[in-house]
C-alpha atoms as a printed R data frame, in Angstrom:
    type eleno elety resid chain resno       x       y       z
1   ATOM     1    CA   MET     A     1  26.919  48.589  14.285
2   ATOM     2    CA   ASN     A     2  24.459  50.141  11.851
3   ATOM     3    CA   GLN     A     3  25.737  47.889   9.081
4   ATOM     4    CA   TYR     A     4  25.010  44.745  11.169
5   ATOM     5    CA   VAL     A     5  21.453  45.873  11.879
6   ATOM     6    CA   LYS     A     6  20.875  46.415   8.124
7   ATOM     7    CA   MET     A     7  22.131  42.887   7.308
8   ATOM     8    CA   ILE     A     8  19.944  41.366  10.010
9   ATOM     9    CA   VAL     A     9  16.865  43.217   8.741
10  ATOM    10    CA   VAL     A    10  17.575  42.170   5.131
11  ATOM    11    CA   LEU     A    11  18.049  38.533   6.180
12  ATOM    12    CA   LEU     A    12  14.872  38.661   8.240
13  ATOM    13    CA   VAL     A    13  12.857  40.036   5.306
14  ATOM    14    CA   ILE     A    14  14.281  37.399   2.928
15  ATOM    15    CA   SER     A    15  13.534  34.621   5.442
16  ATOM    16    CA   CYS     A    16   9.958  35.800   5.947
17  ATOM    17    CA   ALA     A    17   9.377  36.080   2.192
18  ATOM    18    CA   SER     A    18  10.815  32.592   1.619
19  ATOM    19    CA   GLY     A    19   8.626  31.155   4.365
20  ATOM    20    CA   ALA     A    20   5.553  32.817   2.880
21  ATOM    21    CA   VAL     A    21   6.306  31.406  -0.590
22  ATOM    22    CA   LEU     A    22   6.762  27.905   0.854
23  ATOM    23    CA   ALA     A    23   3.538  28.134   2.847
24  ATOM    24    CA   LEU     A    24   1.625  29.347  -0.208
25  ATOM    25    CA   SER     A    25   3.090  26.549  -2.364
26  ATOM    26    CA   TYR     A    26   2.047  23.980   0.230
27  ATOM    27    CA   ALA     A    27  -1.460  25.407   0.499
28  ATOM    28    CA   VAL     A    28  -1.908  25.303  -3.285
29  ATOM    29    CA   THR     A    29  -0.382  21.855  -3.976
30  ATOM    30    CA   ASN     A    30  -1.414  19.834  -0.900
31  ATOM    31    CA   PRO     A    31  -5.093  19.315  -1.850
32  ATOM    32    CA   LYS     A    32  -4.046  18.082  -5.296
33  ATOM    33    CA   ILE     A    33  -1.485  15.720  -3.771
34  ATOM    34    CA   GLN     A    34  -4.054  14.340  -1.323
35  ATOM    35    CA   GLN     A    35  -6.560  13.822  -4.147
36  ATOM    36    CA   GLN     A    36  -3.982  11.949  -6.247
37  ATOM    37    CA   GLU     A    37  -3.037   9.731  -3.297
38  ATOM    38    CA   LEU     A    38  -6.695   8.895  -2.670
39  ATOM    39    CA   GLN     A    39  -7.188   8.099  -6.359
40  ATOM    40    CA   LYS     A    40  -4.093   5.853  -6.364
41  ATOM    41    CA   LEU     A    41  -5.359   4.067  -3.244
42  ATOM    42    CA   GLN     A    42  -8.789   3.542  -4.768
43  ATOM    43    CA   GLU     A    43  -7.300   2.212  -8.012
44  ATOM    44    CA   SER     A    44  -5.133  -0.277  -6.122
45  ATOM    45    CA   VAL     A    45  -8.070  -1.483  -4.006
46  ATOM    46    CA   LEU     A    46 -10.284  -1.970  -7.062
47  ATOM    47    CA   LYS     A    47  -7.462  -3.762  -8.858
48  ATOM    48    CA   VAL     A    48  -6.970  -6.401  -6.133
49  ATOM    49    CA   ILE     A    49 -10.705  -7.052  -5.646
50  ATOM    50    CA   PRO     A    50 -12.208  -8.371  -8.890
51  ATOM    51    CA   GLY     A    51 -15.716  -7.109  -9.578
52  ATOM    52    CA   ALA     A    52 -15.460  -4.151  -7.203
53  ATOM    53    CA   THR     A    53 -16.345  -0.745  -8.600
54  ATOM    54    CA   LYS     A    54 -16.156   1.287  -5.392
55  ATOM    55    CA   MET     A    55 -14.644   0.991  -1.951
56  ATOM    56    CA   GLU     A    56 -15.524   1.706   1.627
57  ATOM    57    CA   GLU     A    57 -12.865   2.331   4.291
58  ATOM    58    CA   VAL     A    58 -13.404   0.491   7.576
59  ATOM    59    CA   GLN     A    59 -11.490   0.680  10.864
60  ATOM    60    CA   LYS     A    60 -11.620  -2.467  12.955
61  ATOM    61    CA   ASP     A    61  -9.470  -3.051  16.050
62  ATOM    62    CA   GLY     A    62  -7.059  -0.341  14.918
63  ATOM    63    CA   ILE     A    63  -6.575  -1.881  11.474
64  ATOM    64    CA   THR     A    64  -7.703  -0.132   8.300
65  ATOM    65    CA   VAL     A    65  -9.259  -2.299   5.605
66  ATOM    66    CA   TYR     A    66 -11.112  -1.441   2.430
67  ATOM    67    CA   ILE     A    67 -14.323  -3.241   1.516
68  ATOM    68    CA   GLY     A    68 -14.781  -3.600  -2.240
69  ATOM    69    CA   LEU     A    69 -18.361  -3.178  -3.446
70  ATOM    70    CA   ASP     A    70 -19.999  -3.674  -6.824
71  ATOM    71    CA   ASP     A    71 -22.517  -1.274  -8.383
72  ATOM    72    CA   GLN     A    72 -25.411  -2.839  -6.428
73  ATOM    73    CA   GLY     A    73 -23.550  -2.501  -3.099
74  ATOM    74    CA   ASN     A    74 -22.699  -6.210  -2.801
75  ATOM    75    CA   LYS     A    75 -19.454  -6.951  -0.975
76  ATOM    76    CA   LYS     A    76 -16.841  -8.452  -3.288
77  ATOM    77    CA   GLY     A    77 -13.851  -8.670  -0.937
78  ATOM    78    CA   ILE     A    78 -11.459  -6.923   1.388
79  ATOM    79    CA   ALA     A    79  -8.259  -5.086   0.555
80  ATOM    80    CA   PHE     A    80  -5.610  -4.352   3.144
81  ATOM    81    CA   PRO     A    81  -2.141  -2.816   3.121
82  ATOM    82    CA   ALA     A    82   0.937  -4.894   3.892
83  ATOM    83    CA   SER     A    83   4.594  -3.938   4.099
84  ATOM    84    CA   GLY     A    84   7.933  -5.593   4.643
85  ATOM    85    CA   SER     A    85  11.647  -4.899   4.420
86  ATOM    86    CA   GLY     A    86  13.153  -5.794   1.079
87  ATOM    87    CA   PHE     A    87  16.752  -5.711  -0.113
88  ATOM    88    CA   ASN     A    88  16.883  -1.925  -0.583
89  ATOM    89    CA   GLY     A    89  14.080  -0.702   1.651
90  ATOM    90    CA   VAL     A    90  10.426  -0.988   2.512
91  ATOM    91    CA   ILE     A    91   8.042  -2.721   0.114
92  ATOM    92    CA   GLU     A    92   4.418  -1.568   0.384
93  ATOM    93    CA   LEU     A    93   1.598  -3.733  -0.966
94  ATOM    94    CA   MET     A    94  -2.158  -3.797  -1.341
95  ATOM    95    CA   VAL     A    95  -3.614  -7.279  -0.909
96  ATOM    96    CA   GLY     A    96  -7.097  -8.471  -1.832
97  ATOM    97    CA   TYR     A    97  -8.842 -11.150   0.238
98  ATOM    98    CA   ASN     A    98 -12.204 -12.895  -0.049
99  ATOM    99    CA   PRO     A    99 -13.249 -14.080   3.445
100 ATOM   100    CA   THR     A   100 -16.119 -16.139   2.055
101 ATOM   101    CA   GLU     A   101 -13.712 -18.369   0.113
102 ATOM   102    CA   GLY     A   102 -10.649 -17.841   2.319
103 ATOM   103    CA   LYS     A   103  -8.510 -16.942  -0.682
104 ATOM   104    CA   LEU     A   104  -6.435 -14.040  -1.930
105 ATOM   105    CA   THR     A   105  -7.885 -12.167  -4.887
106 ATOM   106    CA   GLY     A   106  -4.908 -10.044  -5.884
107 ATOM   107    CA   VAL     A   107  -1.663  -8.352  -4.907
108 ATOM   108    CA   GLU     A   108  -0.293  -5.043  -6.106
109 ATOM   109    CA   VAL     A   109   3.035  -3.452  -5.212
110 ATOM   110    CA   LEU     A   110   2.408   0.175  -4.256
111 ATOM   111    CA   SER     A   111   5.993   1.225  -3.660
112 ATOM   112    CA   MET     A   112   9.428  -0.318  -3.492
113 ATOM   113    CA   SER     A   113  13.065   0.547  -4.074
114 ATOM   114    CA   GLU     A   114  14.407  -2.840  -5.105
115 ATOM   115    CA   THR     A   115  17.221  -3.354  -7.609
116 ATOM   116    CA   PRO     A   116  16.073  -2.612 -11.176
117 ATOM   117    CA   GLY     A   117  16.080  -5.752 -13.327
118 ATOM   118    CA   LEU     A   118  16.158  -8.077 -10.305
119 ATOM   119    CA   GLY     A   119  14.139  -7.276  -7.196
120 ATOM   120    CA   ALA     A   120  12.003  -4.798  -9.107
121 ATOM   121    CA   LYS     A   121  10.446  -7.796 -10.880
122 ATOM   122    CA   ILE     A   122   8.203  -8.188  -7.819
123 ATOM   123    CA   THR     A   123   5.938  -5.643  -9.522
124 ATOM   124    CA   GLU     A   124   5.385  -7.884 -12.541
125 ATOM   125    CA   GLU     A   125   2.228  -9.943 -13.005
126 ATOM   126    CA   SER     A   126   4.340 -13.077 -13.402
127 ATOM   127    CA   PHE     A   127   5.264 -12.750  -9.711
128 ATOM   128    CA   THR     A   128   2.214 -11.105  -8.117
129 ATOM   129    CA   GLY     A   129  -0.211 -13.274 -10.103
130 ATOM   130    CA   GLN     A   130   0.881 -16.413  -8.279
131 ATOM   131    CA   PHE     A   131  -0.862 -15.150  -5.129
132 ATOM   132    CA   ASN     A   132  -4.294 -14.961  -6.819
133 ATOM   133    CA   GLY     A   133  -6.461 -17.772  -5.498
134 ATOM   134    CA   LYS     A   134  -3.951 -18.715  -2.811
135 ATOM   135    CA   SER     A   135  -5.654 -20.068   0.303
136 ATOM   136    CA   VAL     A   136  -5.125 -18.506   3.722
137 ATOM   137    CA   LYS     A   137  -4.157 -22.016   4.849
138 ATOM   138    CA   ASP     A   138  -1.130 -22.111   2.527
139 ATOM   139    CA   GLN     A   139   2.311 -21.802   4.106
140 ATOM   140    CA   PHE     A   140   3.533 -18.819   2.028
141 ATOM   141    CA   ILE     A   141   7.121 -20.046   1.980
142 ATOM   142    CA   VAL     A   142   9.413 -19.013  -0.859
143 ATOM   143    CA   LYS     A   143  10.714 -21.946  -2.930
144 ATOM   144    CA   GLN     A   144   8.008 -24.198  -1.490
145 ATOM   145    CA   ASP     A   145   4.597 -22.822  -2.387
146 ATOM   146    CA   VAL     A   146   5.772 -19.441  -3.712
147 ATOM   147    CA   GLN     A   147   8.133 -19.159  -6.663
148 ATOM   148    CA   ALA     A   148  10.995 -16.745  -6.041
149 ATOM   149    CA   ILE     A   149  12.389 -14.391  -8.633
150 ATOM   150    CA   SER     A   150  15.779 -15.681  -9.719
151 ATOM   151    CA   GLY     A   151  18.463 -13.492  -8.152
152 ATOM   152    CA   ALA     A   152  15.949 -11.692  -5.939
153 ATOM   153    CA   THR     A   153  15.165 -14.141  -3.171
154 ATOM   154    CA   ILE     A   154  15.294 -11.413  -0.507
155 ATOM   155    CA   SER     A   155  12.695  -9.307  -2.326
156 ATOM   156    CA   SER     A   156  10.501 -12.340  -3.008
157 ATOM   157    CA   THR     A   157  10.721 -13.403   0.632
158 ATOM   158    CA   ALA     A   158   9.936  -9.881   1.859
159 ATOM   159    CA   VAL     A   159   6.739  -9.746  -0.202
160 ATOM   160    CA   THR     A   160   5.686 -13.223   0.876
161 ATOM   161    CA   LYS     A   161   6.331 -12.584   4.576
162 ATOM   162    CA   ALA     A   162   4.537  -9.220   4.438
163 ATOM   163    CA   ILE     A   163   1.479 -10.812   2.862
164 ATOM   164    CA   LYS     A   164   1.410 -13.723   5.311
165 ATOM   165    CA   ALA     A   165   1.902 -11.562   8.438
166 ATOM   166    CA   SER     A   166  -0.809  -9.093   7.451
167 ATOM   167    CA   LEU     A   167  -3.133 -11.840   6.248
168 ATOM   168    CA   ASP     A   168  -2.889 -13.621   9.601
169 ATOM   169    CA   GLU     A   169  -4.090 -10.430  11.317
170 ATOM   170    CA   ILE     A   170  -6.896  -9.886   8.817
171 ATOM   171    CA   VAL     A   171  -8.128 -13.488   9.127
172 ATOM   172    CA   LYS     A   172  -8.500 -12.926  12.897
173 ATOM   173    CA   LEU     A   173 -10.821  -9.990  12.131
174 ATOM   174    CA   TYR     A   174 -12.548 -11.564   9.134
175 ATOM   175    CA   PRO     A   175 -12.427 -15.367   9.514
176 ATOM   176    CA   VAL     A   176 -12.885 -17.721   6.587
177 ATOM   177    CA   GLY     A   177 -16.556 -18.229   5.824
178 ATOM   178    CA   GLY     A   178 -17.583 -15.253   7.952
179 ATOM   179    CA   ASP     A   179 -19.339 -12.061   7.011
180 ATOM   180    CA   PHE     A   180 -17.450  -8.957   6.106
């Protein structure tokens, strides 16, 4: 009986020490992780809104958007997240939109797990660049007004549908020609 109590006490001490090390590791690394995520978000927003040098986060009707501003505080466009299901998992995007012109200003893939050499080509400028200047009135249909990546139609379609679905919601909040 005494031997069992010793083992339980030893296991309890080891468990408590392990928990304390994990908690300390989390406390030390979490602020750095949060800072890096914020920096990555800001970089993606500024990349999809040409001329923007800073961003402002706005909540409107439960949707988060990012207003891109230049150095003088002039609004340059809106960035919003979009996501869809690709061939191997979720594809997350940041999309730039100019409500004044009713056109997209940029698309960046934030994360994806598509097949290397095929679906992963959705991250390349040759694919994402075709959305720059695209009107909100366009159909966004692969093989019609959007060129698919050869051998990666599912990934191409997922990106296109994610952009169109999110854009439709954003246009309701920020209509073409309206103020943002």
